[in-house]
CSV table of C-alpha atoms in Angstrom, one decimal:
chain,number,residue,atom,x,y,z
A,9,UNK,CA,35.0,-10.7,63.7
A,10,UNK,CA,36.3,-7.5,64.9
A,11,UNK,CA,39.0,-6.8,63.1
A,12,UNK,CA,43.2,-7.4,64.4
A,13,UNK,CA,44.4,-3.8,65.8
A,14,UNK,CA,48.0,-3.6,64.9
A,15,UNK,CA,50.5,-0.7,67.3
A,16,UNK,CA,51.8,1.5,65.1
A,17,UNK,CA,54.2,1.9,68.3
A,18,UNK,CA,55.0,-0.4,67.8
A,19,UNK,CA,56.5,-1.4,64.1
A,20,UNK,CA,58.3,1.0,64.3
A,21,UNK,CA,59.9,0.2,67.9
A,22,UNK,CA,60.7,-2.7,65.2
A,23,UNK,CA,61.1,-1.1,62.4
A,24,UNK,CA,63.7,1.0,63.5
A,25,UNK,CA,65.8,-1.8,65.8
A,26,UNK,CA,65.6,-3.4,62.8
A,27,UNK,CA,66.9,-1.1,60.8
A,28,UNK,CA,69.6,-0.1,62.9
A,29,UNK,CA,71.3,-3.5,63.5
A,30,UNK,CA,71.1,-4.3,60.3
A,31,UNK,CA,72.8,-1.3,58.4
A,32,UNK,CA,75.9,-2.1,61.5
A,33,UNK,CA,76.9,-6.0,60.0
A,34,UNK,CA,76.4,-5.3,56.5
A,35,UNK,CA,77.1,-0.5,55.8
A,36,UNK,CA,81.1,-1.7,54.9
A,37,UNK,CA,79.4,-4.4,51.6
A,38,UNK,CA,77.2,-0.8,51.5
A,39,UNK,CA,80.6,1.7,51.3
A,40,UNK,CA,82.2,-0.8,48.2
A,41,UNK,CA,78.5,-0.5,46.2
A,42,UNK,CA,78.2,3.3,46.6
A,43,UNK,CA,82.8,4.0,45.2
A,44,UNK,CA,82.2,1.0,42.7
A,45,UNK,CA,79.6,3.1,40.9
A,46,UNK,CA,80.9,5.8,41.4
A,47,UNK,CA,84.2,4.5,39.4
A,48,UNK,CA,83.4,6.1,35.7
A,49,UNK,CA,85.6,4.7,32.7
A,50,UNK,CA,89.2,6.2,33.4
A,51,UNK,CA,88.7,6.8,36.8
A,52,UNK,CA,89.0,3.1,38.0
A,53,UNK,CA,90.6,3.0,40.7
A,54,UNK,CA,88.5,-0.4,42.6
A,55,UNK,CA,88.7,-3.8,40.7
A,56,UNK,CA,85.9,-5.6,42.7
A,57,UNK,CA,84.2,-5.3,46.5
A,58,UNK,CA,87.0,-7.0,48.0
A,59,UNK,CA,89.8,-4.9,46.3
A,60,UNK,CA,87.6,-1.7,47.4
A,61,UNK,CA,87.6,-3.2,50.7
A,62,UNK,CA,91.2,-3.8,50.9
A,63,UNK,CA,92.2,-0.4,49.8
A,64,UNK,CA,89.4,1.3,51.2
A,65,UNK,CA,90.9,-0.4,55.4
A,66,UNK,CA,94.7,0.9,53.9
A,67,UNK,CA,94.4,4.4,52.7
A,68,UNK,CA,91.3,4.7,55.8
A,69,UNK,CA,91.7,1.7,58.1
A,70,UNK,CA,89.2,-0.2,59.9
A,71,UNK,CA,87.1,2.8,60.7
A,72,UNK,CA,87.5,4.0,57.7
A,73,UNK,CA,84.9,1.2,55.6
A,74,UNK,CA,81.9,3.2,57.7
A,75,UNK,CA,82.8,7.2,56.6
A,76,UNK,CA,79.0,7.8,57.0
A,77,UNK,CA,77.6,5.4,59.2
A,78,UNK,CA,77.3,8.3,62.2
A,79,UNK,CA,74.3,10.2,59.4
A,80,UNK,CA,72.8,6.1,58.2
A,81,UNK,CA,72.3,5.0,61.7
A,82,UNK,CA,71.2,8.2,62.2
A,83,UNK,CA,67.9,8.5,60.6
A,84,UNK,CA,67.6,4.4,59.1
A,85,UNK,CA,65.6,4.1,62.7
A,86,UNK,CA,62.9,6.4,61.0
A,87,UNK,CA,63.7,5.2,57.8
A,88,UNK,CA,63.3,1.8,57.8
A,89,UNK,CA,60.5,2.0,60.8
A,90,UNK,CA,58.9,4.1,58.2
A,91,UNK,CA,59.0,1.5,55.5
A,92,UNK,CA,58.5,-1.3,57.2
A,93,UNK,CA,55.7,0.4,59.8
A,94,UNK,CA,53.4,1.6,56.5
A,95,UNK,CA,53.4,-1.4,54.6
A,96,UNK,CA,51.3,-2.9,57.4
A,97,UNK,CA,49.6,-0.2,57.5
A,98,UNK,CA,48.8,-0.2,54.6
A,99,UNK,CA,48.5,-4.4,54.3
A,100,UNK,CA,46.3,-4.2,57.4
A,101,UNK,CA,43.8,-1.5,55.6
A,102,UNK,CA,43.2,-3.5,52.8
A,103,UNK,CA,42.8,-6.5,54.0
A,104,UNK,CA,40.0,-4.4,55.8
A,105,UNK,CA,37.3,-4.7,52.6
A,106,UNK,CA,38.4,-8.3,51.7
A,107,UNK,CA,41.0,-11.0,50.7
A,108,UNK,CA,44.7,-9.6,50.6
A,109,UNK,CA,45.3,-9.9,46.4
A,110,UNK,CA,48.3,-9.6,45.1
A,111,UNK,CA,47.6,-5.6,43.7
A,112,UNK,CA,47.0,-4.9,47.4
A,113,UNK,CA,50.0,-6.4,48.7
A,114,UNK,CA,52.2,-4.4,45.2
A,115,UNK,CA,49.6,-1.0,46.8
A,116,UNK,CA,50.6,-1.9,49.9
A,117,UNK,CA,54.5,-1.4,48.9
A,118,UNK,CA,53.8,0.8,46.9
A,119,UNK,CA,52.5,3.4,50.2
A,120,UNK,CA,55.4,2.6,51.8
A,121,UNK,CA,57.7,3.2,49.8
A,122,UNK,CA,56.4,6.3,49.0
A,123,UNK,CA,56.3,6.9,52.3
A,124,UNK,CA,60.1,6.5,53.2
A,125,UNK,CA,61.6,8.1,50.5
A,126,UNK,CA,60.9,11.6,52.2
A,127,UNK,CA,63.4,10.5,55.3
A,128,UNK,CA,65.7,8.6,52.8
A,129,UNK,CA,66.7,10.7,50.5
A,130,UNK,CA,68.6,13.7,52.5
A,131,UNK,CA,70.3,10.4,54.2
A,132,UNK,CA,70.9,8.3,51.0
A,133,UNK,CA,72.6,12.5,49.8
A,134,UNK,CA,75.0,12.9,52.9
A,135,UNK,CA,75.6,9.6,53.3
A,136,UNK,CA,76.8,8.9,49.8
A,137,UNK,CA,79.0,12.5,50.2
A,138,UNK,CA,80.9,10.9,53.1
A,139,UNK,CA,81.4,7.2,51.5
A,140,UNK,CA,82.1,8.6,48.1
A,141,UNK,CA,85.0,11.4,49.7
A,142,UNK,CA,87.1,7.8,50.4
A,143,UNK,CA,87.5,8.2,46.5
A,144,UNK,CA,88.4,10.8,46.2
A,145,UNK,CA,91.2,11.6,48.0
A,146,UNK,CA,92.2,8.1,47.5
A,147,UNK,CA,92.2,8.8,43.3
A,148,UNK,CA,94.7,11.5,44.3
A,149,UNK,CA,97.5,9.7,46.1
A,150,UNK,CA,97.0,6.8,43.5
A,151,UNK,CA,95.4,8.3,40.1
A,152,UNK,CA,96.5,12.0,40.4
A,153,UNK,CA,94.8,12.6,36.7
A,154,UNK,CA,92.1,11.8,37.5
A,155,UNK,CA,91.5,15.1,40.1
A,156,UNK,CA,91.7,18.3,38.7
A,157,UNK,CA,94.4,20.7,38.5
A,158,UNK,CA,95.4,22.8,41.5
A,159,UNK,CA,93.2,21.2,43.6
A,160,UNK,CA,93.5,22.2,47.4
A,161,UNK,CA,93.3,18.2,49.3
A,162,UNK,CA,90.8,19.0,52.0
A,163,UNK,CA,89.5,17.2,55.1
A,164,UNK,CA,87.2,14.6,54.3
A,165,UNK,CA,83.6,17.3,55.4
A,166,UNK,CA,81.7,16.0,57.9
A,167,UNK,CA,78.0,15.5,57.8
A,168,UNK,CA,77.2,18.8,59.9
A,169,UNK,CA,79.2,20.6,57.1
A,170,UNK,CA,77.9,18.9,53.8
A,171,UNK,CA,74.4,19.6,55.3
A,172,UNK,CA,75.3,23.5,56.4
A,173,UNK,CA,77.1,24.0,52.8
A,174,UNK,CA,73.4,22.0,50.5
A,175,UNK,CA,71.5,23.8,52.8
A,176,UNK,CA,72.6,27.6,51.6
A,177,UNK,CA,73.8,26.6,48.8
A,178,UNK,CA,71.1,25.1,47.3
A,179,UNK,CA,68.3,25.3,50.4
A,180,UNK,CA,65.7,22.5,51.0
A,181,UNK,CA,66.4,21.2,47.8
A,182,UNK,CA,70.2,20.8,47.4
A,183,UNK,CA,69.0,17.7,50.6
A,184,UNK,CA,66.5,16.8,47.9
A,185,UNK,CA,68.9,16.5,44.9
A,186,UNK,CA,68.1,12.4,43.0
A,187,UNK,CA,65.0,12.7,44.5
A,188,UNK,CA,62.9,11.5,41.1
A,189,UNK,CA,65.4,8.3,41.0
A,190,UNK,CA,65.0,7.6,44.9
A,191,UNK,CA,61.4,7.5,44.5
A,192,UNK,CA,62.1,5.0,41.2
A,193,UNK,CA,64.6,2.8,42.8
A,194,UNK,CA,61.9,2.8,46.5
A,195,UNK,CA,59.1,2.2,45.2
A,196,UNK,CA,59.7,-0.9,42.6
A,197,UNK,CA,61.3,-2.4,45.4
A,198,UNK,CA,59.0,-2.1,47.9
A,199,UNK,CA,56.1,-3.4,45.1
A,200,UNK,CA,58.6,-5.4,44.7
A,201,UNK,CA,59.9,-6.5,47.9
A,202,UNK,CA,57.0,-6.7,50.1
A,203,UNK,CA,54.4,-8.7,48.7
A,204,UNK,CA,57.1,-11.1,47.7
A,205,UNK,CA,58.0,-11.5,51.6
A,206,UNK,CA,55.6,-12.6,52.4
A,207,UNK,CA,54.4,-14.7,49.8
A,208,UNK,CA,57.5,-17.2,50.4
A,209,UNK,CA,57.5,-16.3,54.6
A,210,UNK,CA,53.9,-17.8,54.1
A,211,UNK,CA,55.3,-20.7,53.2
A,212,UNK,CA,57.0,-21.7,55.6
A,213,UNK,CA,53.5,-21.1,57.9
A,214,UNK,CA,53.0,-23.3,60.9
A,215,UNK,CA,49.3,-24.5,60.1
A,216,UNK,CA,46.5,-21.5,58.6
A,217,UNK,CA,46.8,-18.4,60.9
A,218,UNK,CA,49.8,-19.9,63.3
A,219,UNK,CA,53.4,-17.5,62.8
A,220,UNK,CA,56.4,-18.8,60.6
A,221,UNK,CA,59.9,-19.8,62.4
A,222,UNK,CA,62.5,-17.1,63.5
A,223,UNK,CA,64.8,-18.7,60.1
A,224,UNK,CA,61.1,-18.8,57.2
A,225,UNK,CA,61.0,-14.8,58.2
A,226,UNK,CA,65.2,-14.6,57.8
A,227,UNK,CA,65.2,-16.9,54.7
A,228,UNK,CA,62.4,-14.9,53.0
A,229,UNK,CA,63.6,-10.9,54.6
A,230,UNK,CA,67.1,-12.6,51.8
A,231,UNK,CA,65.7,-13.4,49.0
A,232,UNK,CA,62.9,-11.1,48.8
A,233,UNK,CA,65.5,-8.3,49.3
A,234,UNK,CA,68.4,-9.5,47.3
A,235,UNK,CA,65.9,-10.1,44.2
A,236,UNK,CA,64.5,-6.5,44.5
A,237,UNK,CA,67.7,-5.0,44.9
A,238,UNK,CA,69.0,-6.4,41.8
A,239,UNK,CA,65.5,-5.7,40.2
A,240,UNK,CA,66.1,-1.9,40.9
A,241,UNK,CA,69.9,-1.8,40.6
A,242,UNK,CA,69.5,0.3,37.0
A,243,UNK,CA,68.3,2.6,39.2
A,244,UNK,CA,70.4,2.5,42.1
A,245,UNK,CA,73.6,3.4,39.2
A,246,UNK,CA,71.3,6.8,38.6
A,247,UNK,CA,70.3,7.3,42.1
A,248,UNK,CA,74.2,7.0,43.1
A,249,UNK,CA,75.6,8.8,40.3
A,250,UNK,CA,73.2,12.3,40.7
A,251,UNK,CA,73.8,12.8,44.4
A,252,UNK,CA,77.6,12.9,44.2
A,253,UNK,CA,78.7,16.3,44.7
A,254,UNK,CA,82.3,15.4,43.9
A,255,UNK,CA,84.1,14.3,40.4
A,256,UNK,CA,87.5,13.9,39.5
A,257,UNK,CA,87.8,15.6,36.4
A,258,UNK,CA,88.0,12.4,33.9
A,259,UNK,CA,84.1,12.1,34.1
A,260,UNK,CA,80.4,12.7,33.4
A,261,UNK,CA,78.6,15.1,36.0
A,262,UNK,CA,74.3,14.7,34.5
A,263,UNK,CA,71.8,17.4,34.7
A,264,UNK,CA,69.2,15.1,35.2
A,265,UNK,CA,67.5,11.4,35.1
A,266,UNK,CA,67.1,11.3,31.3
A,267,UNK,CA,70.8,13.5,30.7
A,268,UNK,CA,72.5,10.7,33.2
A,269,UNK,CA,70.7,7.4,31.0
A,270,UNK,CA,72.1,8.6,27.9
A,271,UNK,CA,76.0,9.1,29.2
A,272,UNK,CA,75.9,6.2,31.3
A,273,UNK,CA,74.9,4.5,27.9
A,274,UNK,CA,77.3,6.2,25.4
A,275,UNK,CA,80.4,6.2,27.8
A,276,UNK,CA,79.8,2.8,30.0
A,277,UNK,CA,77.6,1.1,28.1
A,278,UNK,CA,74.5,-1.0,29.5
A,279,UNK,CA,76.2,-2.8,32.6
A,280,UNK,CA,77.5,-0.1,34.2
A,281,UNK,CA,73.8,0.9,35.5
A,282,UNK,CA,74.0,-3.5,36.7
A,283,UNK,CA,77.9,-1.5,38.4
A,284,UNK,CA,77.8,-2.7,42.3
A,285,UNK,CA,74.5,-4.6,42.0
A,286,UNK,CA,76.2,-8.1,43.1
A,287,UNK,CA,77.7,-5.8,46.6
A,288,UNK,CA,73.9,-4.3,47.0
A,289,UNK,CA,72.3,-7.9,47.0
A,290,UNK,CA,74.9,-8.4,49.6
A,291,UNK,CA,74.0,-6.0,51.7
A,292,UNK,CA,70.2,-5.7,51.2
A,293,UNK,CA,69.5,-9.2,52.4
A,294,UNK,CA,71.4,-9.5,54.8
A,295,UNK,CA,69.5,-6.4,55.9
A,296,UNK,CA,65.1,-7.3,55.5
A,297,UNK,CA,66.5,-11.1,56.8
A,298,UNK,CA,67.7,-8.9,59.8
A,299,UNK,CA,65.1,-6.9,59.6
A,300,UNK,CA,62.0,-8.3,59.3
A,301,UNK,CA,63.2,-11.5,62.2
A,302,UNK,CA,63.6,-7.9,64.7
A,303,UNK,CA,60.5,-7.7,63.2
A,304,UNK,CA,58.2,-10.6,63.3
A,305,UNK,CA,59.6,-11.2,67.1
A,306,UNK,CA,57.4,-8.6,68.4
A,307,UNK,CA,60.9,-6.4,70.0
A,308,UNK,CA,58.0,-3.1,70.1
A,309,UNK,CA,55.5,-5.0,71.2
A,310,UNK,CA,57.6,-6.6,74.2
A,311,UNK,CA,59.3,-2.4,75.2
A,312,UNK,CA,55.5,-1.8,75.6
A,313,UNK,CA,54.3,-3.8,77.6
A,314,UNK,CA,56.5,-2.6,80.7
A,315,UNK,CA,54.8,1.1,80.0
A,316,UNK,CA,52.0,1.6,81.8
A,317,UNK,CA,48.0,1.2,80.1
A,318,UNK,CA,46.2,3.6,80.1
A,319,UNK,CA,42.7,3.9,81.4
A,320,UNK,CA,39.3,3.5,79.9
């Protein structure tokens, strides 16, 4: 029997649409996660996710919760598209040689996560600067002792201003600061997420070859996403700290992953690696739940069905 072919353009469209819908829904929680993870001892402005969101609305307005959203929405389309489509591609390739074992599923996830990082790292770098700008501004007003003396208050930078500054000062490498930590986060995440989702989703299939109902895909995406998110949260804390350029006077700076781990353990203790974990779970669970529903509904295939087909 001939191998079932996958449509890469359709998978890319599905991943892009899924990412746009999901990120729009959960972005404020992602902003709270970034700000909570960047807080260090002596400069704790926010006590919880709800406290962060309330203070953000009070000081920056409702749209303050969407700082960095334009960057995320612009780049999340190729990022999610690459991740989901690459996993499908690798799973299809590995299944040609026989049964798709758990090891092969993990290898497919590893390949998907590695491909995704190419797009993810610059996006995350810019997003974190924009998300954290409001925290620094709020510290100037409410906790002036944590801001270096003589610091002049400036308007929050735009994504283009940040990009130009990074490229001018550090070249392309500036946009890829924290690449190692991003790899350490996204590759294990994909290794955990994709096999777990596939196996959970298979439990709800209608018959041997039938598709799972959309609600099974949604629940499977939520469970697999939150599990993988919490599992890699310590690396996400390290990545966020490394990619943040603005610091208060009482906050540490880091030269690399090892230096970051050492200083966090020494100054904040092991519990600091769980900062923002529940926020991250709340972000990733619906994000991947929504993504999988859109993906398995075959929106991309539906859109491409209206295009004229080439004659063989």
